[in-house]
């Protein structure tokens, strides 16, 4: 069928194989007893990925005393979304520094080099960090370093992409489902027939493998959908526009939709307009520049997606990190966070006046906290609200 024409790169294929192999292996493992204690709202976040469940390694883990030394290991700071996450994490840690609860905050950036990220994590261990939060550049490559941190008494908490190590706490979302939902939105919008360009993020990222697994499933359910090309836009506006223009220059076929998962919907539309091609439906995570483009071109911008906001990504990573440090004992190795859906008819609810087509570094704030403290409590054996945290204090994206 047409879907069989997809040809992922070896690297993406290897990442997906690792992910799926992990799912198969986990399928033979007994479901953690703690999963049954989750409230229904949290259990629902694991639909389709139940086989990846594993217990937390942090029951009875001896936590370091305050003041904490907070260390953050970044795999890539090359796009505005990641930079915004870092700024919000620094703000939150800064409140604890003001209280004397955190002594210092240190961040490393491996710029996409997994070997360098491993070295940086080991350097954090040598510096006796109290906690290491991380955006991992690989789902598997960091595992030995993560285990070393655990054995040194340093909890390791990841955000935006899970690792397979049993010694980490992953603060994640169901990106398999997210990838599926985006692709299913395309299938339904096109009536099950049409050509799709898929623009993925950073090759090798755990998120890419998870999102691809979901998208593959949805597209496979629609034999009339043809994925013409797979390219990597690195979740970067400049890279995305370049690769989309390259495809448009070499693919004369009509493209009815572009599957992306990042915040590059506006630049995809720009590329099609520059090439003189009809503007397709674009999926992804809503952003300030996309909302500005929609406001300027309400009859042209066609969107289906969600809100993977840097603000709440940083906040959930921080809040889980604090709760782990306080000895609240997470029930599972991966804590799923819901992704608010964003549909075409709701764009006015997300738009603010500062959001122009050029506002690539502006990201809207979800009207409500996707993970309220009371719901987050359900993930911990000894729950208590995160000290000082107030979602209402999330910085206004239009504030100067």
mmCIF file of C-alpha atoms in Angstrom:
data_model
loop_
_atom_site.group_PDB
_atom_site.id
_atom_site.type_symbol
_atom_site.label_atom_id
_atom_site.label_comp_id
_atom_site.label_asym_id
_atom_site.label_seq_id
_atom_site.Cartn_x
_atom_site.Cartn_y
_atom_site.Cartn_z
ATOM 1 C CA UNK A 1 0.000 0.000 0.000
ATOM 2 C CA UNK A 2 1.041 3.649 -0.299
ATOM 3 C CA UNK A 3 2.149 3.797 3.321
ATOM 4 C CA UNK A 4 4.870 1.278 2.571
ATOM 5 C CA UNK A 5 6.782 3.947 0.692
ATOM 6 C CA UNK A 6 8.029 5.500 3.927
ATOM 7 C CA UNK A 7 11.758 5.014 4.316
ATOM 8 C CA UNK A 8 13.038 6.144 7.733
ATOM 9 C CA UNK A 9 16.739 6.717 8.153
ATOM 10 C CA UNK A 10 18.780 4.043 9.860
ATOM 11 C CA UNK A 11 19.163 6.233 12.928
ATOM 12 C CA UNK A 12 15.440 6.867 13.289
ATOM 13 C CA UNK A 13 14.738 3.226 12.580
ATOM 14 C CA UNK A 14 17.221 2.138 15.223
ATOM 15 C CA UNK A 15 15.693 4.481 17.778
ATOM 16 C CA UNK A 16 12.232 3.157 17.026
ATOM 17 C CA UNK A 17 13.470 -0.445 17.201
ATOM 18 C CA UNK A 18 14.923 0.195 20.653
ATOM 19 C CA UNK A 19 11.662 1.732 21.806
ATOM 20 C CA UNK A 20 9.506 -1.097 20.489
ATOM 21 C CA UNK A 21 11.899 -3.756 21.769
ATOM 22 C CA UNK A 22 11.601 -2.198 25.199
ATOM 23 C CA UNK A 23 7.829 -2.356 24.931
ATOM 24 C CA UNK A 24 7.912 -6.043 24.003
ATOM 25 C CA UNK A 25 10.301 -6.881 26.838
ATOM 26 C CA UNK A 26 8.200 -4.949 29.315
ATOM 27 C CA UNK A 27 5.076 -6.749 28.139
ATOM 28 C CA UNK A 28 6.332 -9.875 29.876
ATOM 29 C CA UNK A 29 6.922 -8.005 33.120
ATOM 30 C CA UNK A 30 4.303 -7.810 35.816
ATOM 31 C CA UNK A 31 2.430 -4.516 35.970
ATOM 32 C CA UNK A 32 3.679 -2.542 38.999
ATOM 33 C CA UNK A 33 1.242 -2.907 41.884
ATOM 34 C CA UNK A 34 1.437 0.839 42.439
ATOM 35 C CA UNK A 35 -0.246 1.456 39.076
ATOM 36 C CA UNK A 36 -3.538 0.159 40.437
ATOM 37 C CA UNK A 37 -3.462 2.882 43.110
ATOM 38 C CA UNK A 38 -3.446 5.712 40.566
ATOM 39 C CA UNK A 39 -6.652 7.723 40.157
ATOM 40 C CA UNK A 40 -8.552 7.064 36.898
ATOM 41 C CA UNK A 41 -7.461 10.402 35.403
ATOM 42 C CA UNK A 42 -3.811 9.355 35.658
ATOM 43 C CA UNK A 43 -4.328 5.763 34.531
ATOM 44 C CA UNK A 44 -5.940 7.087 31.350
ATOM 45 C CA UNK A 45 -2.675 8.806 30.395
ATOM 46 C CA UNK A 46 -0.988 5.409 29.877
ATOM 47 C CA UNK A 47 -3.420 4.059 27.276
ATOM 48 C CA UNK A 48 -1.416 2.359 24.551
ATOM 49 C CA UNK A 49 1.864 2.361 26.491
ATOM 50 C CA UNK A 50 0.906 0.201 29.472
ATOM 51 C CA UNK A 51 3.613 -2.294 28.539
ATOM 52 C CA UNK A 52 6.314 0.271 29.317
ATOM 53 C CA UNK A 53 5.290 0.617 32.969
ATOM 54 C CA UNK A 54 7.990 0.012 35.544
ATOM 55 C CA UNK A 55 8.174 0.704 39.275
ATOM 56 C CA UNK A 56 10.102 3.579 40.743
ATOM 57 C CA UNK A 57 13.550 2.963 42.215
ATOM 58 C CA UNK A 58 13.115 5.715 44.792
ATOM 59 C CA UNK A 59 11.229 4.024 47.620
ATOM 60 C CA UNK A 60 13.254 4.682 50.754
ATOM 61 C CA UNK A 61 15.957 6.503 48.774
ATOM 62 C CA UNK A 62 18.059 8.667 51.100
ATOM 63 C CA UNK A 63 17.761 12.223 49.867
ATOM 64 C CA UNK A 64 20.382 14.959 50.299
ATOM 65 C CA UNK A 65 19.636 17.713 52.812
ATOM 66 C CA UNK A 66 18.992 21.365 51.960
ATOM 67 C CA UNK A 67 20.351 23.553 50.564
ATOM 68 C CA UNK A 68 20.290 21.597 47.323
ATOM 69 C CA UNK A 69 22.705 21.935 44.449
ATOM 70 C CA UNK A 70 20.505 21.799 41.353
ATOM 71 C CA UNK A 71 22.155 20.602 38.140
ATOM 72 C CA UNK A 72 20.470 20.450 34.743
ATOM 73 C CA UNK A 73 21.790 18.432 31.803
ATOM 74 C CA UNK A 74 20.541 19.695 28.424
ATOM 75 C CA UNK A 75 21.038 17.798 25.190
ATOM 76 C CA UNK A 76 20.267 20.725 22.890
ATOM 77 C CA UNK A 77 19.553 24.441 23.366
ATOM 78 C CA UNK A 78 19.308 25.207 19.660
ATOM 79 C CA UNK A 79 15.674 26.298 19.497
ATOM 80 C CA UNK A 80 13.515 28.892 21.300
ATOM 81 C CA UNK A 81 11.344 26.228 22.938
ATOM 82 C CA UNK A 82 14.260 24.638 24.799
ATOM 83 C CA UNK A 83 15.623 28.067 25.759
ATOM 84 C CA UNK A 84 12.207 29.013 27.166
ATOM 85 C CA UNK A 85 12.139 25.813 29.237
ATOM 86 C CA UNK A 86 15.526 26.674 30.711
ATOM 87 C CA UNK A 87 14.444 30.220 31.581
ATOM 88 C CA UNK A 88 11.362 28.971 33.419
ATOM 89 C CA UNK A 89 13.363 26.293 35.251
ATOM 90 C CA UNK A 90 15.879 28.939 36.318
ATOM 91 C CA UNK A 91 13.037 31.161 37.564
ATOM 92 C CA UNK A 92 11.544 28.385 39.660
ATOM 93 C CA UNK A 93 14.891 27.314 41.113
ATOM 94 C CA UNK A 94 15.607 30.996 41.763
ATOM 95 C CA UNK A 95 12.631 31.200 44.129
ATOM 96 C CA UNK A 96 14.167 28.377 46.150
ATOM 97 C CA UNK A 97 17.569 30.081 46.109
ATOM 98 C CA UNK A 98 15.922 33.189 47.563
ATOM 99 C CA UNK A 99 14.591 31.032 50.403
ATOM 100 C CA UNK A 100 17.985 29.429 50.971
ATOM 101 C CA UNK A 101 16.663 26.012 49.919
ATOM 102 C CA UNK A 102 18.914 25.803 46.836
ATOM 103 C CA UNK A 103 22.556 26.846 46.962
ATOM 104 C CA UNK A 104 23.266 26.932 43.220
ATOM 105 C CA UNK A 105 21.949 26.126 39.744
ATOM 106 C CA UNK A 106 24.264 24.819 37.030
ATOM 107 C CA UNK A 107 23.384 23.804 33.490
ATOM 108 C CA UNK A 108 25.303 21.951 30.787
ATOM 109 C CA UNK A 109 24.475 21.764 27.068
ATOM 110 C CA UNK A 110 25.862 18.944 24.937
ATOM 111 C CA UNK A 111 24.593 20.468 21.658
ATOM 112 C CA UNK A 112 23.286 17.150 20.388
ATOM 113 C CA UNK A 113 26.418 15.152 21.274
ATOM 114 C CA UNK A 114 25.368 12.183 23.408
ATOM 115 C CA UNK A 115 28.942 11.313 24.400
ATOM 116 C CA UNK A 116 29.412 14.845 25.665
ATOM 117 C CA UNK A 117 26.164 14.703 27.618
ATOM 118 C CA UNK A 118 27.363 11.523 29.326
ATOM 119 C CA UNK A 119 30.627 13.243 30.260
ATOM 120 C CA UNK A 120 28.734 16.265 31.578
ATOM 121 C CA UNK A 121 26.481 14.079 33.730
ATOM 122 C CA UNK A 122 29.513 12.326 35.193
ATOM 123 C CA UNK A 123 31.017 15.743 35.917
ATOM 124 C CA UNK A 124 27.833 16.655 37.799
ATOM 125 C CA UNK A 125 28.226 13.470 39.835
ATOM 126 C CA UNK A 126 31.795 14.457 40.710
ATOM 127 C CA UNK A 127 30.520 17.890 41.778
ATOM 128 C CA UNK A 128 28.114 16.171 44.186
ATOM 129 C CA UNK A 129 24.939 17.701 42.778
ATOM 130 C CA UNK A 130 21.839 17.116 44.904
ATOM 131 C CA UNK A 131 19.708 16.382 41.840
ATOM 132 C CA UNK A 132 20.226 16.128 38.093
ATOM 133 C CA UNK A 133 17.321 17.097 35.875
ATOM 134 C CA UNK A 134 17.769 16.399 32.198
ATOM 135 C CA UNK A 135 16.510 16.534 28.651
ATOM 136 C CA UNK A 136 18.112 13.338 27.423
ATOM 137 C CA UNK A 137 19.608 13.132 23.948
ATOM 138 C CA UNK A 138 19.016 9.375 23.817
ATOM 139 C CA UNK A 139 16.609 6.950 25.446
ATOM 140 C CA UNK A 140 19.386 4.422 26.160
ATOM 141 C CA UNK A 141 22.866 5.930 25.823
ATOM 142 C CA UNK A 142 22.790 7.742 29.183
ATOM 143 C CA UNK A 143 21.737 4.712 31.209
ATOM 144 C CA UNK A 144 25.134 3.881 32.738
ATOM 145 C CA UNK A 145 25.653 7.511 33.774
ATOM 146 C CA UNK A 146 22.142 7.624 35.238
ATOM 147 C CA UNK A 147 22.845 4.484 37.266
ATOM 148 C CA UNK A 148 26.110 6.040 38.469
ATOM 149 C CA UNK A 149 24.207 9.110 39.661
ATOM 150 C CA UNK A 150 21.684 6.933 41.475
ATOM 151 C CA UNK A 151 24.429 4.951 43.218
ATOM 152 C CA UNK A 152 26.041 8.238 44.250
ATOM 153 C CA UNK A 153 22.788 9.242 45.957
ATOM 154 C CA UNK A 154 21.745 11.721 43.261
ATOM 155 C CA UNK A 155 18.194 11.416 41.896
ATOM 156 C CA UNK A 156 17.937 11.732 38.110
ATOM 157 C CA UNK A 157 14.747 13.238 36.674
ATOM 158 C CA UNK A 158 14.108 13.613 32.945
ATOM 159 C CA UNK A 159 11.681 15.811 31.037
ATOM 160 C CA UNK A 160 10.319 15.755 27.474
ATOM 161 C CA UNK A 161 11.434 12.278 26.474
ATOM 162 C CA UNK A 162 11.829 9.180 28.623
ATOM 163 C CA UNK A 163 14.945 7.101 29.133
ATOM 164 C CA UNK A 164 14.816 3.338 29.660
ATOM 165 C CA UNK A 165 16.942 3.321 32.820
ATOM 166 C CA UNK A 166 15.100 2.006 35.895
ATOM 167 C CA UNK A 167 17.119 4.502 37.952
ATOM 168 C CA UNK A 168 15.466 7.599 36.443
ATOM 169 C CA UNK A 169 12.168 9.305 37.084
ATOM 170 C CA UNK A 170 10.729 10.316 33.716
ATOM 171 C CA UNK A 171 8.377 13.298 33.659
ATOM 172 C CA UNK A 172 6.858 12.640 30.299
ATOM 173 C CA UNK A 173 3.734 12.742 28.200
ATOM 174 C CA UNK A 174 2.283 9.959 26.119
ATOM 175 C CA UNK A 175 4.067 10.974 22.928
ATOM 176 C CA UNK A 176 3.044 7.768 21.203
ATOM 177 C CA UNK A 177 -0.562 8.879 21.660
ATOM 178 C CA UNK A 178 0.328 12.472 20.739
ATOM 179 C CA UNK A 179 1.928 11.328 17.490
ATOM 180 C CA UNK A 180 -1.087 9.122 16.804
ATOM 181 C CA UNK A 181 -3.586 11.896 17.534
ATOM 182 C CA UNK A 182 -1.818 14.328 15.186
ATOM 183 C CA UNK A 183 -1.772 11.774 12.384
ATOM 184 C CA UNK A 184 -5.381 10.757 13.058
ATOM 185 C CA UNK A 185 -6.349 14.430 12.837
ATOM 186 C CA UNK A 186 -4.790 14.528 9.375
ATOM 187 C CA UNK A 187 -6.499 11.303 8.310
ATOM 188 C CA UNK A 188 -9.904 12.536 9.457
ATOM 189 C CA UNK A 189 -9.462 16.016 7.955
ATOM 190 C CA UNK A 190 -8.459 14.579 4.576
ATOM 191 C CA UNK A 191 -11.191 11.978 4.550
ATOM 192 C CA UNK A 192 -8.620 9.182 4.672
ATOM 193 C CA UNK A 193 -6.944 10.067 1.378
ATOM 194 C CA UNK A 194 -4.057 12.392 0.496
ATOM 195 C CA UNK A 195 -0.331 13.082 0.517
ATOM 196 C CA UNK A 196 1.556 13.940 3.702
ATOM 197 C CA UNK A 197 4.997 15.377 4.399
ATOM 198 C CA UNK A 198 6.377 14.356 7.801
ATOM 199 C CA UNK A 199 8.775 16.791 9.494
ATOM 200 C CA UNK A 200 10.268 15.236 12.628
ATOM 201 C CA UNK A 201 12.424 16.690 15.381
ATOM 202 C CA UNK A 202 15.984 15.810 16.326
ATOM 203 C CA UNK A 203 17.117 12.445 14.960
ATOM 204 C CA UNK A 204 17.796 9.994 17.784
ATOM 205 C CA UNK A 205 15.642 11.825 20.333
ATOM 206 C CA UNK A 206 13.384 9.572 22.425
ATOM 207 C CA UNK A 207 10.471 11.843 21.513
ATOM 208 C CA UNK A 208 10.996 11.299 17.802
ATOM 209 C CA UNK A 209 10.851 7.516 18.196
ATOM 210 C CA UNK A 210 7.740 7.673 20.360
ATOM 211 C CA UNK A 211 5.879 10.140 18.160
ATOM 212 C CA UNK A 212 6.799 8.221 15.006
ATOM 213 C CA UNK A 213 5.446 4.986 16.514
ATOM 214 C CA UNK A 214 2.091 6.662 17.092
ATOM 215 C CA UNK A 215 1.969 8.384 13.713
ATOM 216 C CA UNK A 216 2.927 5.171 11.923
ATOM 217 C CA UNK A 217 -0.022 3.394 13.522
ATOM 218 C CA UNK A 218 -2.540 6.065 12.499
ATOM 219 C CA UNK A 219 -1.258 6.298 8.930
ATOM 220 C CA UNK A 220 -1.196 2.510 8.619
ATOM 221 C CA UNK A 221 -4.896 2.507 9.456
ATOM 222 C CA UNK A 222 -5.550 4.702 6.399
ATOM 223 C CA UNK A 223 -4.308 3.000 3.185
ATOM 224 C CA UNK A 224 -5.304 6.082 1.203
ATOM 225 C CA UNK A 225 -2.693 8.211 2.963
ATOM 226 C CA UNK A 226 0.758 8.416 1.379
ATOM 227 C CA UNK A 227 3.674 9.809 3.371
ATOM 228 C CA UNK A 228 5.800 11.267 0.574
ATOM 229 C CA UNK A 229 8.902 12.161 2.568
ATOM 230 C CA UNK A 230 10.361 12.066 6.077
ATOM 231 C CA UNK A 231 12.735 14.883 7.003
ATOM 232 C CA UNK A 232 14.222 16.220 10.234
ATOM 233 C CA UNK A 233 13.530 19.842 11.101
ATOM 234 C CA UNK A 234 15.234 19.589 14.522
ATOM 235 C CA UNK A 235 12.260 21.483 16.035
ATOM 236 C CA UNK A 236 14.026 24.570 14.683
ATOM 237 C CA UNK A 237 12.377 27.250 12.533
ATOM 238 C CA UNK A 238 15.393 27.755 10.274
ATOM 239 C CA UNK A 239 16.102 24.062 9.758
ATOM 240 C CA UNK A 240 12.428 23.253 9.241
ATOM 241 C CA UNK A 241 11.947 25.929 6.597
ATOM 242 C CA UNK A 242 15.089 24.801 4.773
ATOM 243 C CA UNK A 243 14.124 21.124 4.622
ATOM 244 C CA UNK A 244 10.517 21.873 3.656
ATOM 245 C CA UNK A 245 11.665 24.122 0.800
ATOM 246 C CA UNK A 246 14.027 21.367 -0.343
ATOM 247 C CA UNK A 247 11.145 18.899 -0.446
ATOM 248 C CA UNK A 248 8.894 21.335 -2.310
ATOM 249 C CA UNK A 249 11.619 21.901 -4.902
ATOM 250 C CA UNK A 250 11.896 18.185 -5.640
ATOM 251 C CA UNK A 251 8.374 16.849 -4.989
ATOM 252 C CA UNK A 252 5.870 18.034 -7.614
ATOM 253 C CA UNK A 253 3.019 16.055 -6.038
ATOM 254 C CA UNK A 254 0.284 17.891 -4.191
ATOM 255 C CA UNK A 255 0.912 17.897 -0.429
ATOM 256 C CA UNK A 256 -2.331 17.948 1.514
ATOM 257 C CA UNK A 257 -0.954 17.979 5.058
ATOM 258 C CA UNK A 258 2.288 18.343 6.976
ATOM 259 C CA UNK A 259 2.734 16.253 10.114
ATOM 260 C CA UNK A 260 4.995 18.002 12.597
ATOM 261 C CA UNK A 261 5.079 17.747 16.377
ATOM 262 C CA UNK A 262 7.012 20.911 17.192
ATOM 263 C CA UNK A 263 6.271 24.629 17.128
ATOM 264 C CA UNK A 264 7.065 25.263 13.464
ATOM 265 C CA UNK A 265 3.587 25.467 11.917
ATOM 266 C CA UNK A 266 4.075 29.077 10.834
ATOM 267 C CA UNK A 267 7.393 28.461 9.062
ATOM 268 C CA UNK A 268 5.886 25.476 7.259
ATOM 269 C CA UNK A 269 3.161 27.776 5.937
ATOM 270 C CA UNK A 270 5.829 30.344 5.018
ATOM 271 C CA UNK A 271 7.734 27.741 3.021
ATOM 272 C CA UNK A 272 4.659 26.688 1.060
ATOM 273 C CA UNK A 273 3.745 30.315 0.358
ATOM 274 C CA UNK A 274 7.314 31.075 -0.762
ATOM 275 C CA UNK A 275 7.220 28.092 -3.113
ATOM 276 C CA UNK A 276 3.868 29.170 -4.517
ATOM 277 C CA UNK A 277 2.184 25.997 -3.309
ATOM 278 C CA UNK A 278 -1.285 25.685 -1.693
ATOM 279 C CA UNK A 279 -1.112 25.941 2.112
ATOM 280 C CA UNK A 280 -1.831 22.519 3.675
ATOM 281 C CA UNK A 281 -3.174 21.470 7.039
ATOM 282 C CA UNK A 282 -0.281 21.529 9.532
ATOM 283 C CA UNK A 283 -0.123 19.724 12.868
ATOM 284 C CA UNK A 284 2.100 20.413 15.863
ATOM 285 C CA UNK A 285 2.334 22.323 19.109
ATOM 286 C CA UNK A 286 0.800 25.787 19.081
ATOM 287 C CA UNK A 287 3.174 28.756 19.387
ATOM 288 C CA UNK A 288 3.064 32.538 19.462
ATOM 289 C CA UNK A 289 4.217 33.032 15.875
ATOM 290 C CA UNK A 290 1.661 30.493 14.621
ATOM 291 C CA UNK A 291 -1.109 32.324 16.451
ATOM 292 C CA UNK A 292 0.125 35.607 14.987
ATOM 293 C CA UNK A 293 0.109 34.077 11.518
ATOM 294 C CA UNK A 294 -3.422 32.784 12.106
ATOM 295 C CA UNK A 295 -4.564 36.250 13.209
ATOM 296 C CA UNK A 296 -3.126 37.782 10.035
ATOM 297 C CA UNK A 297 -4.357 34.978 7.753
ATOM 298 C CA UNK A 298 -7.463 33.475 9.406
ATOM 299 C CA UNK A 299 -8.709 31.884 6.190
ATOM 300 C CA UNK A 300 -5.330 30.403 5.264
ATOM 301 C CA UNK A 301 -3.912 28.926 8.468
ATOM 302 C CA UNK A 302 -5.169 25.372 9.076
ATOM 303 C CA UNK A 303 -4.030 23.756 12.326
ATOM 304 C CA UNK A 304 -4.604 20.628 14.387
ATOM 305 C CA UNK A 305 -2.509 19.902 17.457
ATOM 306 C CA UNK A 306 -1.782 20.392 21.111
ATOM 307 C CA UNK A 307 0.017 22.639 23.556
ATOM 308 C CA UNK A 308 3.446 21.277 24.492
ATOM 309 C CA UNK A 309 4.294 24.464 26.326
ATOM 310 C CA UNK A 310 7.811 25.169 27.622
ATOM 311 C CA UNK A 311 6.348 26.791 30.747
ATOM 312 C CA UNK A 312 4.494 23.747 32.046
ATOM 313 C CA UNK A 313 7.217 21.403 30.796
ATOM 314 C CA UNK A 314 9.699 23.189 33.066
ATOM 315 C CA UNK A 315 7.163 23.403 35.880
ATOM 316 C CA UNK A 316 6.295 19.717 35.963
ATOM 317 C CA UNK A 317 9.978 18.766 35.750
ATOM 318 C CA UNK A 318 10.776 21.106 38.645
ATOM 319 C CA UNK A 319 7.816 20.077 40.780
ATOM 320 C CA UNK A 320 8.529 16.368 40.418
ATOM 321 C CA UNK A 321 12.209 17.033 41.127
ATOM 322 C CA UNK A 322 11.341 18.860 44.346
ATOM 323 C CA UNK A 323 8.929 16.157 45.454
ATOM 324 C CA UNK A 324 11.554 13.475 44.821
ATOM 325 C CA UNK A 325 14.100 15.459 46.845
ATOM 326 C CA UNK A 326 11.564 15.717 49.659
ATOM 327 C CA UNK A 327 11.274 11.928 49.772
ATOM 328 C CA UNK A 328 7.681 11.738 48.538
ATOM 329 C CA UNK A 329 8.485 8.501 46.629
ATOM 330 C CA UNK A 330 7.058 8.432 43.098
ATOM 331 C CA UNK A 331 4.951 5.341 42.445
ATOM 332 C CA UNK A 332 6.244 4.727 38.913
ATOM 333 C CA UNK A 333 9.367 5.266 36.861
ATOM 334 C CA UNK A 334 7.473 7.370 34.324
ATOM 335 C CA UNK A 335 4.934 10.001 35.344
ATOM 336 C CA UNK A 336 2.693 10.990 32.436
ATOM 337 C CA UNK A 337 1.554 14.608 32.040
ATOM 338 C CA UNK A 338 -1.516 15.403 29.902
ATOM 339 C CA UNK A 339 -1.089 17.491 26.727
ATOM 340 C CA UNK A 340 -3.868 20.079 26.298
ATOM 341 C CA UNK A 341 -5.458 19.755 22.832
ATOM 342 C CA UNK A 342 -5.623 22.817 20.561
ATOM 343 C CA UNK A 343 -8.115 22.895 17.711
ATOM 344 C CA UNK A 344 -8.717 25.415 14.936
ATOM 345 C CA UNK A 345 -11.926 26.731 16.499
ATOM 346 C CA UNK A 346 -10.148 27.463 19.813
ATOM 347 C CA UNK A 347 -7.185 29.511 18.575
ATOM 348 C CA UNK A 348 -8.703 32.774 19.817
ATOM 349 C CA UNK A 349 -8.500 31.445 23.391
ATOM 350 C CA UNK A 350 -4.716 31.137 23.096
ATOM 351 C CA UNK A 351 -3.950 34.320 21.161
ATOM 352 C CA UNK A 352 -2.521 37.486 22.772
ATOM 353 C CA UNK A 353 -1.694 40.820 21.167
ATOM 354 C CA UNK A 354 2.100 40.347 21.338
ATOM 355 C CA UNK A 355 1.850 37.222 19.196
ATOM 356 C CA UNK A 356 2.874 38.239 15.694
ATOM 357 C CA UNK A 357 4.066 36.071 12.785
ATOM 358 C CA UNK A 358 7.627 36.921 13.843
ATOM 359 C CA UNK A 359 7.167 36.016 17.529
ATOM 360 C CA UNK A 360 9.162 32.775 17.300
ATOM 361 C CA UNK A 361 10.294 33.018 20.929
ATOM 362 C CA UNK A 362 6.819 33.661 22.343
ATOM 363 C CA UNK A 363 4.804 30.712 23.610
ATOM 364 C CA UNK A 364 1.258 30.924 24.968
ATOM 365 C CA UNK A 365 0.449 29.786 28.476
ATOM 366 C CA UNK A 366 -2.201 27.128 28.977
ATOM 367 C CA UNK A 367 -5.272 28.743 30.584
ATOM 368 C CA UNK A 368 -5.199 26.068 33.291
ATOM 369 C CA UNK A 369 -2.426 23.980 34.796
ATOM 370 C CA UNK A 370 -2.399 20.654 32.885
ATOM 371 C CA UNK A 371 -1.232 18.950 36.081
ATOM 372 C CA UNK A 372 -2.797 20.551 39.186
ATOM 373 C CA UNK A 373 -1.070 19.810 42.477
ATOM 374 C CA UNK A 374 -3.982 17.680 43.705
ATOM 375 C CA UNK A 375 -3.724 15.461 40.625
ATOM 376 C CA UNK A 376 0.072 15.305 40.854
ATOM 377 C CA UNK A 377 -0.363 13.990 44.410
ATOM 378 C CA UNK A 378 -1.713 10.766 42.917
ATOM 379 C CA UNK A 379 1.738 9.873 41.595
ATOM 380 C CA UNK A 380 3.402 9.818 45.037
ATOM 381 C CA UNK A 381 3.283 7.534 48.070
ATOM 382 C CA UNK A 382 3.831 10.421 50.491
ATOM 383 C CA UNK A 383 2.279 13.375 48.655
ATOM 384 C CA UNK A 384 2.563 17.002 49.689
ATOM 385 C CA UNK A 385 2.094 20.148 47.638
ATOM 386 C CA UNK A 386 5.195 21.627 45.995
ATOM 387 C CA UNK A 387 6.327 24.483 48.271
ATOM 388 C CA UNK A 388 5.893 27.991 46.787
ATOM 389 C CA UNK A 389 4.539 26.774 43.451
ATOM 390 C CA UNK A 390 1.631 28.800 42.076
ATOM 391 C CA UNK A 391 0.588 28.258 38.461
ATOM 392 C CA UNK A 392 -0.986 31.726 38.427
ATOM 393 C CA UNK A 393 2.541 33.169 38.680
ATOM 394 C CA UNK A 394 3.545 31.692 35.315
ATOM 395 C CA UNK A 395 5.151 34.624 33.469
ATOM 396 C CA UNK A 396 2.903 36.410 30.981
ATOM 397 C CA UNK A 397 4.336 35.665 27.513
ATOM 398 C CA UNK A 398 3.622 39.278 26.514
ATOM 399 C CA UNK A 399 5.315 40.835 29.546
ATOM 400 C CA UNK A 400 8.446 42.874 28.813
#
